[in-house]
């Protein structure tokens, strides 16, 4: 499916010129992003960094005290195990506590996606695009190292980073397969929970990588959308009856988010359940009209939620 | 390929776990052996029970947590050493000061004057778990001298074999 392109306006051209974006990106953003000026301003700032406490190895209060003793300033967030870093006296990826696996550097938006899985001990979980392992390790942590987490990664090179993170965090209930999520049925297994954090055009992380303001092309959205459709269909085939699929991306593009989930509503017996954090999902975009339950899905915006741009949908399989 | 340990391997592992003070901790825990294709080295992995059932006939790239290697003896990995230090109360260790902690995570050896506590009887050439002041596992070392000479000033008395900084250096 092609990315919708909208005509430029004086407003879009002014924003594009002021913040250094291609016109087509801004014209699209104006259709669905609230307070766009604030978003563009926010994306030019240093993004908020978060750490997630690995409660398999240390308690939340112990880690907080340990980092504060070293001069770190941490702020509480909506999730008890996640802190926003307000001041760091050392690089946060090089402290003894990091090396000991006491925390993981992870945006809170990813933690919301795992939170949405409603994990219980002894669940079987599939993480369909696992590298570098942030969500995999959080899933394992939430299950207290019980049950099993199957992580898929299509690139053999990237498995090394998952391996490093699983070991550092002391994970005993996870395994990794060098497999494209599209072939998940070959595992010959059904799962209580499936997480598909789909490879995407990464519009939501422009704040971390400013080159995307001009390197991003409409074809990226089209390419990713096609791939995401294949992945989500594959994911739905391996969820147990009454199980959950969490679909997420770090893109703002409705063609990679609501449109993908909407097409699954037409094809599978699934329902979209409400989520706690974020703004409502879209029910219209350009000529597209989506099922009203898409409102239950969630959009996270850097200027509103202080996260990377993110989308999450929770699908219950009937 | 992950497989269940043979009777002979179980005997070696049990004996080693007893020596490191972790026999009861591992009593009901599933362990699998992964024999590396390249050098036939046997690695021991700790897994959840469900994971063990799942992978035994589906070959994954990685499964569970590597707790050590099995040669003629059991040699703990960094993660295995961490488990030992958390669960056992009779294991050989060296506890170092903050300055030495920084040196260890850069892979440097341990100077006698930086040791602030150690196990009672340590032989020369003995494997020891390296702890920081908070008794956290920062590495595995090998003594260069026996107990009575370990605290010698101006001399590296313990060789750092592996340390938690290697995660970053190897990345």
Short mmCIF file of C-alpha atoms in Angstrom, two decimals:
data_model
loop_
_atom_site.label_atom_id
_atom_site.label_comp_id
_atom_site.label_asym_id
_atom_site.label_seq_id
_atom_site.Cartn_x
_atom_site.Cartn_y
_atom_site.Cartn_z
CA UNK A 1 0.00 0.00 0.00
CA UNK A 2 1.28 3.43 -0.96
CA UNK A 3 1.96 6.14 1.61
CA UNK A 4 -0.63 8.90 1.37
CA UNK A 5 0.84 12.17 0.17
CA UNK A 6 -0.94 15.45 0.88
CA UNK A 7 -0.52 18.78 -0.90
CA UNK A 8 1.93 21.23 0.66
CA UNK A 9 0.51 24.29 2.34
CA UNK A 10 2.08 27.55 3.55
CA UNK A 11 2.04 26.07 7.04
CA UNK A 12 3.75 22.82 6.03
CA UNK A 13 6.39 24.64 3.99
CA UNK A 14 7.11 27.03 6.86
CA UNK A 15 7.56 24.14 9.33
CA UNK A 16 9.63 22.14 6.83
CA UNK A 17 11.95 25.08 6.23
CA UNK A 18 12.25 26.05 9.89
CA UNK A 19 12.99 22.54 11.22
CA UNK A 20 14.79 21.08 8.19
CA UNK A 21 12.32 18.39 7.04
CA UNK A 22 11.07 17.31 3.64
CA UNK A 23 7.73 19.00 2.88
CA UNK A 24 5.91 15.70 2.37
CA UNK A 25 6.66 14.55 5.92
CA UNK A 26 5.27 17.73 7.46
CA UNK A 27 2.17 17.71 5.21
CA UNK A 28 1.39 14.22 6.49
CA UNK A 29 2.13 15.04 10.15
CA UNK A 30 -0.28 17.99 9.95
CA UNK A 31 -3.10 15.53 9.22
CA UNK A 32 -2.90 13.65 12.50
CA UNK A 33 -0.30 14.90 15.00
CA UNK A 34 -1.68 17.32 17.60
CA UNK A 35 0.34 20.52 18.27
CA UNK A 36 2.85 19.75 15.53
CA UNK A 37 5.00 22.80 16.29
CA UNK A 38 5.67 21.47 19.78
CA UNK A 39 6.56 18.03 18.40
CA UNK A 40 9.07 19.48 15.93
CA UNK A 41 10.60 21.60 18.68
CA UNK A 42 10.80 18.56 20.97
CA UNK A 43 12.44 16.40 18.29
CA UNK A 44 15.28 18.92 18.08
CA UNK A 45 16.01 18.53 21.79
CA UNK A 46 18.02 15.73 23.39
CA UNK A 47 15.51 12.87 23.98
CA UNK A 48 14.73 11.86 27.56
CA UNK A 49 16.75 8.80 28.61
CA UNK A 50 15.20 6.08 30.75
CA UNK A 51 16.52 3.05 32.61
CA UNK A 52 14.52 -0.02 33.60
CA UNK A 53 15.52 -1.81 36.80
CA UNK A 54 16.25 -5.52 36.37
CA UNK A 55 14.37 -6.79 39.42
CA UNK A 56 15.76 -10.30 38.83
CA UNK A 57 19.06 -8.98 40.19
CA UNK A 58 18.32 -6.00 42.42
CA UNK A 59 15.39 -4.25 44.08
CA UNK A 60 14.14 -0.92 42.73
CA UNK A 61 15.01 0.94 45.93
CA UNK A 62 18.52 -0.54 46.14
CA UNK A 63 19.41 0.47 42.59
CA UNK A 64 17.96 3.94 43.07
CA UNK A 65 20.02 4.45 46.22
CA UNK A 66 23.16 3.08 44.58
CA UNK A 67 22.93 5.43 41.57
CA UNK A 68 21.94 8.42 43.69
CA UNK A 69 25.02 7.80 45.83
CA UNK A 70 27.06 8.29 42.65
CA UNK A 71 25.37 11.61 41.91
CA UNK A 72 22.70 10.44 39.46
CA UNK A 73 19.37 12.23 39.60
CA UNK A 74 16.44 9.94 38.82
CA UNK A 75 12.78 10.81 38.43
CA UNK A 76 9.91 8.37 38.96
CA UNK A 77 7.69 7.51 35.97
CA UNK A 78 4.31 5.87 35.41
CA UNK A 79 6.02 2.47 35.76
CA UNK A 80 7.63 1.70 39.13
CA UNK A 81 10.64 -0.11 37.64
CA UNK A 82 11.44 2.69 35.15
CA UNK A 83 13.31 5.89 35.98
CA UNK A 84 13.92 8.98 33.87
CA UNK A 85 17.56 10.11 34.04
CA UNK A 86 17.61 13.79 34.96
CA UNK A 87 21.35 14.02 35.62
CA UNK A 88 24.06 11.45 34.89
CA UNK A 89 27.53 11.75 36.41
CA UNK A 90 28.87 8.87 34.24
CA UNK A 91 27.78 7.51 30.84
CA UNK A 92 24.79 5.34 31.80
CA UNK A 93 26.04 2.46 29.66
CA UNK A 94 29.34 2.20 31.53
CA UNK A 95 28.55 2.08 35.24
CA UNK A 96 29.33 -0.96 37.40
CA UNK A 97 25.58 -1.31 37.98
CA UNK A 98 24.97 -1.51 34.22
CA UNK A 99 27.72 -4.11 33.78
CA UNK A 100 26.27 -6.11 36.66
CA UNK A 101 22.95 -6.24 34.77
CA UNK A 102 21.07 -4.21 37.35
CA UNK A 103 19.40 -2.06 34.71
CA UNK A 104 18.69 -1.79 31.03
CA UNK A 105 18.73 1.46 29.05
CA UNK A 106 15.31 1.42 27.46
CA UNK A 107 12.70 3.94 26.42
CA UNK A 108 9.58 3.77 28.54
CA UNK A 109 7.44 3.33 25.40
CA UNK A 110 8.95 -0.17 24.94
CA UNK A 111 8.14 -0.96 28.56
CA UNK A 112 4.50 0.06 27.96
CA UNK A 113 4.36 -2.48 25.12
CA UNK A 114 5.58 -5.27 27.43
CA UNK A 115 3.24 -4.06 30.22
CA UNK A 116 0.35 -4.52 27.77
CA UNK A 117 1.14 -8.24 27.47
CA UNK A 118 -0.43 -8.86 30.93
CA UNK A 119 2.24 -11.44 31.69
CA UNK A 120 1.86 -14.17 34.28
CA UNK A 121 4.41 -16.65 35.57
CA UNK A 122 4.77 -19.79 33.41
CA UNK A 123 3.38 -18.15 30.27
CA UNK A 124 4.80 -19.06 26.89
CA UNK A 125 5.76 -15.91 25.00
CA UNK A 126 7.04 -15.21 21.50
CA UNK A 127 9.07 -12.05 20.79
CA UNK A 128 9.03 -11.87 17.00
CA UNK A 129 11.71 -9.25 16.30
CA UNK A 130 13.87 -9.41 19.37
CA UNK A 131 17.19 -7.63 18.81
CA UNK A 132 18.82 -6.13 20.86
CA UNK A 133 16.82 -7.90 23.58
CA UNK A 134 15.42 -5.05 25.69
CA UNK A 135 11.84 -6.27 25.51
CA UNK A 136 12.89 -9.94 25.70
CA UNK A 137 14.74 -9.35 28.96
CA UNK A 138 11.81 -7.36 30.38
CA UNK A 139 9.38 -10.15 29.46
CA UNK A 140 11.64 -12.68 31.19
CA UNK A 141 11.86 -10.40 34.21
CA UNK A 142 8.09 -9.96 34.42
CA UNK A 143 7.73 -13.76 34.38
CA UNK A 144 10.38 -14.10 37.12
CA UNK A 145 12.46 -16.41 34.92
CA UNK A 146 9.65 -19.00 34.69
CA UNK A 147 7.80 -20.30 31.63
CA UNK A 148 9.55 -19.66 28.34
CA UNK A 149 10.32 -16.76 26.05
CA UNK A 150 11.13 -17.57 22.44
CA UNK A 151 12.95 -14.72 20.70
CA UNK A 152 13.28 -14.54 16.93
CA UNK A 153 15.90 -12.53 15.10
CA UNK A 154 16.34 -12.68 11.35
CA UNK A 155 19.88 -11.26 11.32
CA UNK A 156 22.56 -13.62 12.62
CA UNK A 157 24.86 -10.66 13.35
CA UNK A 158 22.35 -9.12 15.72
CA UNK A 159 21.98 -12.31 17.78
CA UNK A 160 25.28 -11.44 19.48
CA UNK A 161 23.75 -8.36 21.09
CA UNK A 162 20.75 -10.37 22.34
CA UNK A 163 23.10 -12.99 23.75
CA UNK A 164 25.09 -10.30 25.59
CA UNK A 165 21.97 -8.75 27.10
CA UNK A 166 20.38 -12.06 28.14
CA UNK A 167 23.59 -13.07 29.93
CA UNK A 168 24.11 -9.67 31.56
CA UNK A 169 20.55 -9.67 32.88
CA UNK A 170 20.76 -13.27 34.17
CA UNK A 171 17.91 -14.63 32.02
CA UNK A 172 17.30 -18.39 32.25
CA UNK A 173 13.90 -18.73 30.55
CA UNK A 174 14.68 -17.42 27.06
CA UNK A 175 15.97 -18.91 23.84
CA UNK A 176 16.82 -17.31 20.52
CA UNK A 177 16.25 -18.59 16.98
CA UNK A 178 17.83 -17.12 13.87
CA UNK A 179 14.52 -16.89 12.06
CA UNK A 180 12.40 -14.30 10.30
CA UNK A 181 9.14 -13.76 12.20
CA UNK A 182 7.26 -14.46 8.97
CA UNK A 183 8.17 -18.12 9.44
CA UNK A 184 7.06 -18.35 13.09
CA UNK A 185 4.60 -21.14 12.27
CA UNK A 186 7.59 -23.40 11.56
CA UNK A 187 8.22 -23.48 15.32
CA UNK A 188 5.10 -25.64 15.48
CA UNK A 189 4.02 -23.98 18.73
CA UNK A 190 1.24 -21.75 20.00
CA UNK A 191 1.90 -19.05 22.57
CA UNK A 192 -0.07 -17.38 25.37
CA UNK A 193 1.42 -14.05 24.38
CA UNK A 194 3.08 -12.72 21.24
CA UNK A 195 4.94 -9.43 20.95
CA UNK A 196 5.47 -8.04 17.48
CA UNK A 197 7.52 -4.86 17.72
CA UNK A 198 7.64 -4.66 13.98
CA UNK A 199 10.57 -3.30 11.97
CA UNK A 200 9.36 0.11 10.79
CA UNK A 201 10.31 3.37 9.12
CA UNK A 202 11.35 4.75 12.55
CA UNK A 203 9.65 8.13 12.20
CA UNK A 204 9.24 8.12 15.96
CA UNK A 205 12.99 8.17 16.62
CA UNK A 206 13.84 11.25 14.53
CA UNK A 207 14.79 12.85 17.88
CA UNK A 208 17.63 10.31 18.20
CA UNK A 209 18.63 10.34 14.54
CA UNK A 210 18.13 13.75 12.92
CA UNK A 211 19.26 12.50 9.49
CA UNK A 212 15.84 10.89 9.16
CA UNK A 213 14.33 14.38 8.65
CA UNK A 214 15.56 14.23 5.07
CA UNK A 215 16.58 10.61 4.44
CA UNK A 216 13.04 9.31 5.08
CA UNK A 217 11.11 8.49 1.87
CA UNK A 218 7.45 7.59 1.18
CA UNK A 219 8.71 4.26 -0.21
CA UNK A 220 10.06 3.38 3.27
CA UNK A 221 6.52 3.44 4.63
CA UNK A 222 5.28 1.34 1.73
CA UNK A 223 8.09 -1.20 2.12
CA UNK A 224 7.65 -1.48 5.88
CA UNK A 225 3.86 -1.70 5.62
CA UNK A 226 4.08 -4.69 3.28
CA UNK A 227 6.50 -6.44 5.61
CA UNK A 228 4.42 -5.60 8.69
CA UNK A 229 1.32 -7.16 7.12
CA UNK A 230 3.18 -10.42 6.57
CA UNK A 231 4.55 -10.37 10.11
CA UNK A 232 1.27 -9.64 11.87
CA UNK A 233 -0.53 -12.37 9.91
CA UNK A 234 2.20 -14.80 10.91
CA UNK A 235 1.94 -13.62 14.54
CA UNK A 236 -1.82 -14.15 14.71
CA UNK A 237 -1.40 -17.72 13.50
CA UNK A 238 0.71 -18.65 16.53
CA UNK A 239 -1.35 -17.03 19.31
CA UNK A 240 -3.36 -19.46 21.45
CA UNK A 241 -7.14 -19.14 21.68
CA UNK A 242 -7.90 -16.23 24.07
CA UNK A 243 -4.23 -15.22 23.93
CA UNK A 244 -2.84 -11.77 23.25
CA UNK A 245 -0.85 -10.18 20.46
CA UNK A 246 0.78 -6.83 21.11
CA UNK A 247 1.61 -5.03 17.90
CA UNK A 248 3.91 -2.02 18.15
CA UNK A 249 6.12 0.21 16.02
CA UNK A 250 8.24 3.30 16.58
CA UNK A 251 6.62 5.02 13.61
CA UNK A 252 3.94 7.73 13.47
CA UNK A 253 2.71 6.55 10.05
CA UNK A 254 -0.91 5.31 10.13
CA UNK A 255 -0.07 3.03 7.18
CA UNK A 256 2.29 1.14 9.54
CA UNK A 257 -0.06 1.24 12.52
CA UNK A 258 -3.86 1.57 12.47
CA UNK A 259 -4.13 0.49 8.83
CA UNK A 260 -2.21 -2.74 9.53
CA UNK A 261 -4.26 -3.59 12.63
CA UNK A 262 -7.52 -2.63 10.91
CA UNK A 263 -6.86 -5.08 8.09
CA UNK A 264 -6.43 -7.87 10.67
CA UNK A 265 -9.87 -7.11 12.12
CA UNK A 266 -11.32 -7.93 8.73
CA UNK A 267 -9.34 -11.13 8.35
CA UNK A 268 -9.15 -12.73 11.83
CA UNK A 269 -11.46 -13.16 14.81
CA UNK A 270 -9.72 -10.61 17.01
CA UNK A 271 -10.71 -7.72 19.25
CA UNK A 272 -8.74 -4.63 20.13
CA UNK A 273 -8.60 -4.15 23.88
CA UNK A 274 -8.07 -0.85 25.65
CA UNK A 275 -4.65 0.25 26.86
CA UNK A 276 -3.76 2.49 29.74
CA UNK A 277 -1.02 4.83 28.53
CA UNK A 278 -0.95 7.22 25.56
CA UNK A 279 -3.33 9.04 23.20
CA UNK A 280 -6.16 7.29 21.35
CA UNK A 281 -5.43 5.58 18.05
CA UNK A 282 -6.76 7.16 14.84
CA UNK A 283 -10.04 6.11 13.28
CA UNK A 284 -9.53 8.11 10.10
CA UNK A 285 -6.59 9.18 7.97
CA UNK A 286 -6.98 10.76 4.55
CA UNK A 287 -9.48 8.62 2.66
CA UNK A 288 -9.08 5.72 5.11
CA UNK A 289 -11.74 4.95 7.73
CA UNK A 290 -10.81 2.50 10.49
CA UNK A 291 -12.94 0.39 12.83
CA UNK A 292 -14.01 2.46 15.91
CA UNK A 293 -12.22 0.01 18.23
CA UNK A 294 -8.91 1.31 16.82
CA UNK A 295 -9.43 4.12 19.33
CA UNK A 296 -8.38 1.53 21.93
CA UNK A 297 -4.91 1.38 20.43
CA UNK A 298 -2.42 3.97 21.65
CA UNK A 299 -0.08 6.58 20.19
CA UNK A 300 2.81 7.97 22.19
CA UNK A 301 4.19 11.34 21.17
CA UNK A 302 7.52 12.83 22.32
CA UNK A 303 6.00 16.28 23.02
CA UNK A 304 3.02 14.90 24.96
CA UNK A 305 4.33 11.76 26.66
CA UNK A 306 8.08 12.48 26.73
CA UNK A 307 8.85 9.16 24.97
CA UNK A 308 10.02 8.25 21.51
CA UNK A 309 7.16 8.22 18.99
CA UNK A 310 5.43 4.87 19.42
CA UNK A 311 2.27 2.96 18.57
CA UNK A 312 0.76 0.02 20.51
CA UNK A 313 -2.29 -2.15 19.80
CA UNK A 314 -3.51 -5.00 22.00
CA UNK A 315 -5.29 -7.74 20.06
CA UNK A 316 -7.22 -10.50 21.85
CA UNK A 317 -7.54 -13.64 19.72
CA UNK A 318 -11.01 -15.22 19.91
CA UNK B 1 23.02 -28.82 19.96
CA UNK B 2 21.64 -28.76 23.49
CA UNK B 3 21.34 -32.10 25.22
CA UNK B 4 20.84 -33.50 28.69
CA UNK B 5 24.09 -34.29 30.57
CA UNK B 6 25.34 -37.88 30.66
CA UNK B 7 25.62 -39.75 33.98
CA UNK B 8 29.39 -39.13 33.99
CA UNK B 9 28.92 -35.41 33.37
CA UNK B 10 26.31 -35.20 36.12
CA UNK B 11 28.79 -36.72 38.56
CA UNK B 12 31.45 -34.11 37.72
CA UNK B 13 28.92 -31.28 37.96
CA UNK B 14 27.48 -32.49 41.27
CA UNK B 15 30.95 -32.81 42.77
CA UNK B 16 31.82 -29.29 41.59
CA UNK B 17 28.55 -27.79 42.84
CA UNK B 18 29.21 -29.32 46.22
CA UNK B 19 32.68 -27.79 46.27
CA UNK B 20 31.35 -24.33 45.32
CA UNK B 21 28.53 -24.61 47.90
CA UNK B 22 25.66 -24.57 45.40
CA UNK B 23 24.60 -28.21 45.41
CA UNK B 24 21.22 -27.61 47.03
CA UNK B 25 20.47 -24.53 44.89
CA UNK B 26 20.81 -26.56 41.69
CA UNK B 27 19.17 -29.74 43.01
CA UNK B 28 15.91 -29.35 41.04
CA UNK B 29 17.11 -27.01 38.31
CA UNK B 30 17.29 -28.25 34.72
CA UNK B 31 20.75 -28.13 33.19
CA UNK B 32 21.67 -28.79 29.57
CA UNK B 33 24.99 -29.27 27.83
CA UNK B 34 25.85 -27.48 24.61
CA UNK B 35 28.86 -28.95 22.87
CA UNK B 36 30.41 -26.28 20.66
CA UNK B 37 30.97 -27.42 17.09
CA UNK B 38 34.24 -25.53 16.67
CA UNK B 39 36.29 -26.84 19.60
CA UNK B 40 34.02 -29.52 21.15
CA UNK B 41 34.00 -27.46 24.35
CA UNK B 42 31.12 -28.42 26.65
CA UNK B 43 29.15 -25.49 28.04
CA UNK B 44 26.59 -25.90 30.85
CA UNK B 45 23.33 -23.95 30.73
CA UNK B 46 20.71 -23.33 33.39
CA UNK B 47 17.15 -23.19 32.07
CA UNK B 48 13.59 -22.86 33.31
CA UNK B 49 11.75 -26.21 33.22
CA UNK B 50 9.40 -25.08 30.46
CA UNK B 51 12.28 -23.90 28.33
CA UNK B 52 14.11 -27.20 28.71
CA UNK B 53 11.03 -29.08 27.45
CA UNK B 54 10.65 -26.69 24.52
CA UNK B 55 14.15 -26.66 23.10
CA UNK B 56 15.24 -30.25 23.50
CA UNK B 57 14.07 -31.13 19.97
CA UNK B 58 14.13 -27.63 18.43
CA UNK B 59 17.69 -26.38 18.00
CA UNK B 60 18.00 -22.74 19.11
CA UNK B 61 21.07 -20.50 18.72
CA UNK B 62 21.02 -19.63 22.42
CA UNK B 63 19.01 -21.03 25.33
CA UNK B 64 19.16 -20.29 29.03
CA UNK B 65 22.09 -18.94 30.98
CA UNK B 66 25.61 -20.27 30.57
CA UNK B 67 26.83 -21.03 34.08
CA UNK B 68 30.15 -22.61 33.18
CA UNK B 69 32.23 -24.99 31.12
CA UNK B 70 32.90 -28.64 31.70
CA UNK B 71 36.45 -29.76 31.11
CA UNK B 72 37.90 -32.30 33.49
CA UNK B 73 36.45 -29.97 36.12
CA UNK B 74 33.59 -27.50 36.19
CA UNK B 75 34.80 -23.93 35.49
CA UNK B 76 32.16 -21.31 36.33
CA UNK B 77 31.35 -18.54 33.85
CA UNK B 78 30.84 -14.97 35.00
CA UNK B 79 27.11 -15.60 35.37
CA UNK B 80 27.78 -18.89 37.15
CA UNK B 81 30.12 -17.06 39.54
CA UNK B 82 27.42 -14.47 40.18
CA UNK B 83 24.94 -17.24 41.08
CA UNK B 84 27.51 -18.85 43.36
CA UNK B 85 28.23 -15.57 45.14
CA UNK B 86 24.50 -14.94 45.64
CA UNK B 87 23.60 -18.40 46.92
CA UNK B 88 26.67 -20.01 48.47
CA UNK B 89 28.42 -19.27 51.74
CA UNK B 90 31.54 -21.34 51.09
CA UNK B 91 33.34 -20.33 47.95
CA UNK B 92 36.86 -19.02 47.33
CA UNK B 93 36.87 -15.26 46.86
CA UNK B 94 38.93 -12.11 46.90
CA UNK B 95 37.26 -8.84 47.90
CA UNK B 96 38.91 -5.70 46.50
CA UNK B 97 38.77 -1.95 47.16
CA UNK B 98 37.11 0.61 44.87
CA UNK B 99 40.28 1.51 42.99
CA UNK B 100 40.92 -2.13 42.23
CA UNK B 101 37.28 -2.60 41.16
CA UNK B 102 37.91 -0.04 38.41
CA UNK B 103 41.09 -1.85 37.39
CA UNK B 104 39.34 -5.23 37.29
CA UNK B 105 36.58 -4.03 34.95
CA UNK B 106 39.33 -2.97 32.54
CA UNK B 107 40.74 -6.49 32.70
CA UNK B 108 43.75 -5.53 34.89
CA UNK B 109 45.24 -7.85 37.51
CA UNK B 110 44.86 -7.37 41.27
CA UNK B 111 47.59 -5.84 43.42
CA UNK B 112 48.15 -7.28 46.88
CA UNK B 113 47.46 -3.99 48.69
CA UNK B 114 44.02 -3.64 47.09
CA UNK B 115 42.69 -6.86 48.65
CA UNK B 116 40.59 -6.03 51.69
CA UNK B 117 39.21 -9.50 52.43
CA UNK B 118 39.72 -13.07 51.20
CA UNK B 119 38.71 -16.67 51.88
CA UNK B 120 40.68 -18.29 54.65
CA UNK B 121 42.76 -20.88 52.81
CA UNK B 122 43.67 -20.21 49.22
CA UNK B 123 46.24 -22.16 47.27
CA UNK B 124 48.47 -20.89 44.53
CA UNK B 125 46.81 -21.23 41.12
CA UNK B 126 43.31 -21.42 42.57
CA UNK B 127 40.18 -20.04 40.89
CA UNK B 128 38.59 -17.25 42.95
CA UNK B 129 35.52 -15.09 42.52
CA UNK B 130 36.36 -11.40 42.51
CA UNK B 131 34.02 -9.28 44.62
CA UNK B 132 33.76 -5.54 45.14
CA UNK B 133 33.06 -3.84 48.47
CA UNK B 134 29.34 -4.51 48.11
CA UNK B 135 30.14 -8.22 47.61
CA UNK B 136 29.01 -8.09 43.98
CA UNK B 137 30.69 -10.37 41.43
CA UNK B 138 32.96 -8.31 39.19
CA UNK B 139 35.08 -11.12 37.78
CA UNK B 140 36.88 -14.44 38.12
CA UNK B 141 40.57 -14.65 38.89
CA UNK B 142 43.38 -17.07 39.57
CA UNK B 143 45.75 -16.69 42.51
CA UNK B 144 49.44 -16.34 41.63
CA UNK B 145 50.57 -17.13 45.14
CA UNK B 146 49.18 -18.92 48.18
CA UNK B 147 47.18 -17.27 50.99
CA UNK B 148 50.07 -15.99 53.08
CA UNK B 149 51.61 -13.97 50.21
CA UNK B 150 48.39 -12.63 48.67
CA UNK B 151 48.47 -9.25 50.40
CA UNK B 152 52.02 -8.37 49.34
CA UNK B 153 52.33 -4.70 48.40
CA UNK B 154 53.44 -3.66 44.95
CA UNK B 155 52.80 -7.06 43.39
CA UNK B 156 49.99 -8.40 41.22
CA UNK B 157 49.00 -11.45 43.25
CA UNK B 158 45.77 -12.40 41.42
CA UNK B 159 45.34 -12.66 37.66
CA UNK B 160 41.99 -11.42 36.35
CA UNK B 161 40.72 -14.09 33.96
CA UNK B 162 37.34 -12.62 33.08
CA UNK B 163 35.52 -9.51 34.26
CA UNK B 164 32.18 -7.77 33.79
CA UNK B 165 33.82 -5.06 31.64
CA UNK B 166 34.50 -7.68 28.96
CA UNK B 167 30.84 -7.35 27.96
CA UNK B 168 31.53 -3.81 26.75
CA UNK B 169 35.04 -4.46 25.42
CA UNK B 170 33.80 -7.36 23.27
CA UNK B 171 30.79 -5.49 21.96
#
